[in-house]
C-alpha positions as MATLAB code, in Angstrom:
seq = 'XXXXXXXXXXXXXXXXXXXXXXXXXXXXXXXXXXXXXXXXXXXXXXXXXXXXXXXXXXXXXXXXXXXXXXXXXXXXXXXXXXXXXXXXXXXXXXXXXXXXXXXXXXXXXXXXXXXXXXXXXXXXXXXXXXXXXXXXXXXXXXXXXXXXXXXXXXXXXXXXXXXXXXXXXXXXXXXXXXXXXXXXXXXXXXXXXXXXXXXXXXXXXXXXXXXXXXXXXXXXXXXXXXXXXXXXXXXXXXXXXXXXXXX';
ca = [
       0.604    6.494   -3.641;
       2.195    9.934   -3.433;
       3.117   11.992   -0.397;
       4.762   15.379    0.159;
       7.176   15.737    3.012;
       9.497   18.313    4.534;
       9.440   22.065    5.018;
      10.381   24.850    2.665;
      12.953   25.111    1.132;
      13.657   21.410    1.641;
      10.726   19.554    0.114;
      10.510   16.055   -1.238;
       7.934   13.839   -2.902;
       7.660   10.247   -1.724;
       6.141    7.861   -4.233;
       5.496    4.165   -4.402;
       8.486    2.049   -5.427;
       7.780    0.279   -8.712;
      10.310   -2.527   -8.608;
      10.319   -3.432  -12.301;
      11.078    0.078  -13.501;
       9.627    1.675  -16.596;
       7.692   -0.093  -19.320;
      10.300    1.229  -21.745;
      13.050   -0.595  -19.832;
      11.045   -3.833  -19.806;
      10.329   -3.653  -23.542;
      13.763   -2.490  -24.680;
      16.222   -4.168  -22.280;
      19.160   -5.741  -24.115;
      18.428   -9.110  -22.534;
      14.732   -8.903  -23.405;
      12.686  -10.969  -21.013;
       9.884  -13.082  -22.358;
       6.699  -11.071  -22.094;
       3.603  -13.219  -22.681;
       0.799  -11.772  -24.773;
      -1.711  -11.794  -21.914;
       0.699   -9.749  -19.792;
       1.321   -7.208  -22.551;
      -2.420   -6.620  -22.948;
      -2.781   -6.294  -19.163;
      -0.043   -3.641  -19.064;
      -1.766   -1.700  -21.848;
      -5.127   -1.935  -20.121;
      -3.686   -0.722  -16.783;
      -2.064    2.270  -18.461;
      -5.253    3.089  -20.374;
      -7.253    2.999  -17.141;
      -4.822    5.448  -15.531;
      -4.985    7.923  -18.403;
      -8.781    7.594  -18.547;
      -8.925    8.694  -14.894;
      -7.009   11.855  -15.809;
      -9.264   12.594  -18.783;
     -12.442   11.953  -16.781;
     -11.344   14.327  -14.028;
     -13.162   17.650  -13.744;
     -11.451   19.598  -15.189;
      -9.911   17.166  -17.655;
      -6.175   16.642  -17.111;
      -4.055   16.077  -20.212;
      -0.710   14.398  -19.566;
       1.112   15.692  -22.682;
       4.203   13.530  -22.137;
       2.676   10.082  -22.271;
       5.342    7.539  -23.244;
       6.647    4.157  -22.121;
       9.424    5.720  -19.963;
       6.639    7.435  -17.992;
       4.793    4.197  -17.265;
       6.094    2.320  -14.222;
       5.523   -1.354  -13.429;
       5.378   -2.712   -9.879;
       6.352   -6.142   -8.607;
       2.856   -7.462   -9.370;
       3.059   -6.327  -13.018;
       0.603   -3.462  -12.477;
       1.364   -0.536  -14.808;
       1.035    3.021  -13.469;
       1.204    6.467  -15.054;
       3.785    8.929  -13.724;
       5.554   12.242  -14.463;
       2.895   14.923  -14.776;
       5.361   17.785  -15.201;
       3.910   18.871  -18.552;
       0.283   18.146  -17.681;
      -2.364   20.770  -18.362;
      -6.018   21.127  -17.485;
      -8.637   21.539  -20.164;
     -10.923   24.506  -19.598;
     -12.507   24.692  -23.047;
     -12.854   22.571  -26.158;
      -9.081   22.669  -26.582;
      -6.364   22.425  -23.968;
      -4.333   24.971  -25.897;
      -4.714   26.979  -29.085;
      -1.224   25.853  -30.005;
       2.203   25.709  -28.435;
       5.433   24.077  -29.485;
       7.902   21.917  -27.621;
       5.398   19.836  -25.676;
       6.236   16.199  -24.965;
       8.780   13.869  -26.548;
       8.548   13.914  -30.378;
       8.596   10.131  -30.835;
       5.311    9.886  -28.896;
       3.815   13.321  -29.569;
       0.670   13.819  -31.646;
       1.111   15.544  -35.020;
      -1.163   18.464  -34.131;
       1.045   19.233  -31.116;
       4.225   18.960  -33.179;
       2.748   21.433  -35.684;
       1.845   23.918  -32.952;
      -1.866   23.601  -33.651;
      -4.749   23.569  -31.192;
      -5.017   20.237  -29.378;
      -7.188   18.443  -26.861;
      -6.916   15.314  -24.719;
      -6.944   13.356  -27.979;
      -3.213   14.166  -28.127;
      -2.740   11.698  -25.254;
      -4.695    9.088  -27.213;
      -2.212    9.326  -30.087;
       0.671    8.924  -27.628;
      -1.035    5.880  -26.168;
      -1.333    4.401  -29.651;
       2.450    4.680  -29.987;
       2.798    2.880  -26.639;
       0.540    0.110  -27.935;
       2.812   -0.083  -30.990;
       5.825   -0.472  -28.688;
       4.103   -3.193  -26.682;
       3.248   -5.101  -29.844;
       6.566   -4.725  -31.668;
       8.991   -4.306  -28.750;
      10.789   -1.782  -30.962;
      11.702    1.848  -30.322;
       9.383    4.259  -32.151;
      11.165    6.098  -34.961;
      14.436    4.361  -34.179;
      17.333    5.830  -36.147;
      15.810    9.299  -36.500;
      16.842   12.376  -34.540;
      14.037   14.168  -32.737;
      13.993   17.029  -35.234;
      13.613   14.466  -38.024;
      10.659   12.926  -36.181;
       9.022   16.356  -35.956;
       9.378   16.796  -39.725;
       8.284   13.229  -40.538;
       5.201   13.142  -38.314;
       4.256   16.793  -38.019;
       4.958   18.010  -41.548;
       5.019   14.961  -43.819;
       2.285   12.984  -42.058;
       4.409    9.833  -41.816;
       3.192    6.936  -39.694;
       4.968    4.183  -37.795;
       5.383    0.971  -39.823;
       2.636   -1.616  -39.536;
       3.158   -4.408  -37.012;
       2.374   -7.859  -38.371;
       0.978  -10.787  -36.434;
       4.217  -12.676  -37.067;
       6.075   -9.980  -35.117;
       3.502   -9.384  -32.370;
       1.525  -12.576  -31.736;
      -0.676  -15.106  -33.498;
      -3.227  -14.980  -30.680;
      -6.814  -14.174  -31.786;
      -6.916  -10.917  -29.785;
      -4.342   -9.406  -32.153;
      -6.910   -8.376  -34.766;
      -8.815   -6.180  -32.311;
      -5.657   -4.920  -30.602;
      -4.162   -3.880  -33.940;
      -7.376   -2.123  -35.001;
      -7.494   -0.171  -31.723;
      -3.825    0.749  -32.033;
      -4.369    2.115  -35.554;
      -7.502    4.005  -34.461;
      -5.547    5.675  -31.657;
      -2.695    6.723  -33.980;
      -4.785    8.253  -36.741;
      -3.592   11.750  -37.612;
      -7.123   13.169  -37.354;
      -7.785   13.863  -33.641;
     -11.570   13.799  -34.038;
     -11.376   10.212  -35.342;
      -9.405    8.893  -32.385;
     -11.330    7.064  -29.642;
     -11.482    8.530  -26.158;
      -9.261    6.974  -23.504;
     -12.403    5.639  -21.865;
     -13.228    3.805  -25.102;
      -9.645    2.566  -25.378;
      -9.898    1.127  -21.880;
     -13.264   -0.475  -22.625;
     -11.999   -2.065  -25.846;
      -8.938   -3.471  -24.077;
     -10.899   -5.040  -21.217;
     -12.414   -7.978  -23.188;
      -9.066   -8.577  -24.899;
      -7.384   -8.801  -21.513;
     -10.074  -11.187  -20.222;
      -9.773  -13.351  -23.337;
      -5.966  -13.528  -23.229;
      -5.910  -14.291  -19.505;
      -8.548  -16.974  -19.965;
      -6.425  -18.576  -22.661;
      -3.380  -18.468  -20.393;
      -5.322  -20.274  -17.665;
      -6.295  -22.896  -20.256;
      -2.647  -23.344  -21.185;
      -1.561  -23.708  -17.586;
      -4.323  -26.221  -16.883;
      -3.431  -28.213  -19.993;
       0.266  -28.117  -19.088;
      -0.479  -29.548  -15.655;
      -2.543  -32.251  -17.342;
       0.349  -33.029  -19.663;
      -0.843  -31.549  -22.958;
      -1.075  -28.108  -24.525;
      -4.333  -26.531  -25.715;
      -5.237  -27.079  -29.339;
      -5.743  -24.189  -31.731;
      -9.444  -24.982  -31.736;
      -9.721  -24.757  -27.955;
      -7.663  -21.530  -27.981;
     -10.016  -19.862  -30.437;
     -13.028  -21.054  -28.471;
     -12.244  -18.385  -25.873;
     -14.757  -15.616  -26.431;
     -13.252  -12.460  -27.923;
     -14.425   -9.588  -30.119;
     -12.316  -10.965  -32.975;
     -13.899  -14.402  -32.722;
     -17.391  -12.902  -32.633;
     -16.594  -10.747  -35.672;
     -15.414  -13.789  -37.619;
     -18.542  -15.680  -36.640;
     -20.747  -12.804  -37.854;
     -18.843  -12.663  -41.151;
     -19.328  -16.408  -41.664;
     -23.080  -15.984  -41.206;
];
């Protein structure tokens, strides 16, 4: 919810209070709270849905500063997109034929860092970095100054280090989550999925992870935890892919 109040020159914007603060704060707090896998996927899916709304708007709205500090989480763990100060509308195939200094380098797509023409696929790259943060709970490009990030990503084509299942989770949804994350962060904009596709690919992962969590809670109330076999029986794209490979 967003409202404008007051009279010129005293204007203010009243927005919804998101009690849990930014996703960045949740992921990087010194006393890191336990963040279950099903909740991390839900946060990613909520954020993807918000960005997809922007991209599906007519004309398309490109955020251009998509990052975990600009994703707010309310008391019900719903993730919402904020801070549209750098946003632009897309009136042609590209949003811009090239401009520098857009966004925060750690999350900014390489084509933007290089001052090349870019489209809404720049937001998709930024979202891939957010997915990387959610999986690893690390700061992207930690230890590098912003100018070094520009050189590494924009000029050298460097990529964030791979996240392993041992770091993220051993849940069966990880395979599909990791594949989507890598697709979103590819350096070729035309090969990145749309935000609508990102949202659609996250939905079954969210349903699978939440179903598994309900199984765990039911088993805990009954006095025993779910077996690995029962956990993998929850339908997911990864499980279906494995079944097809076995055939």
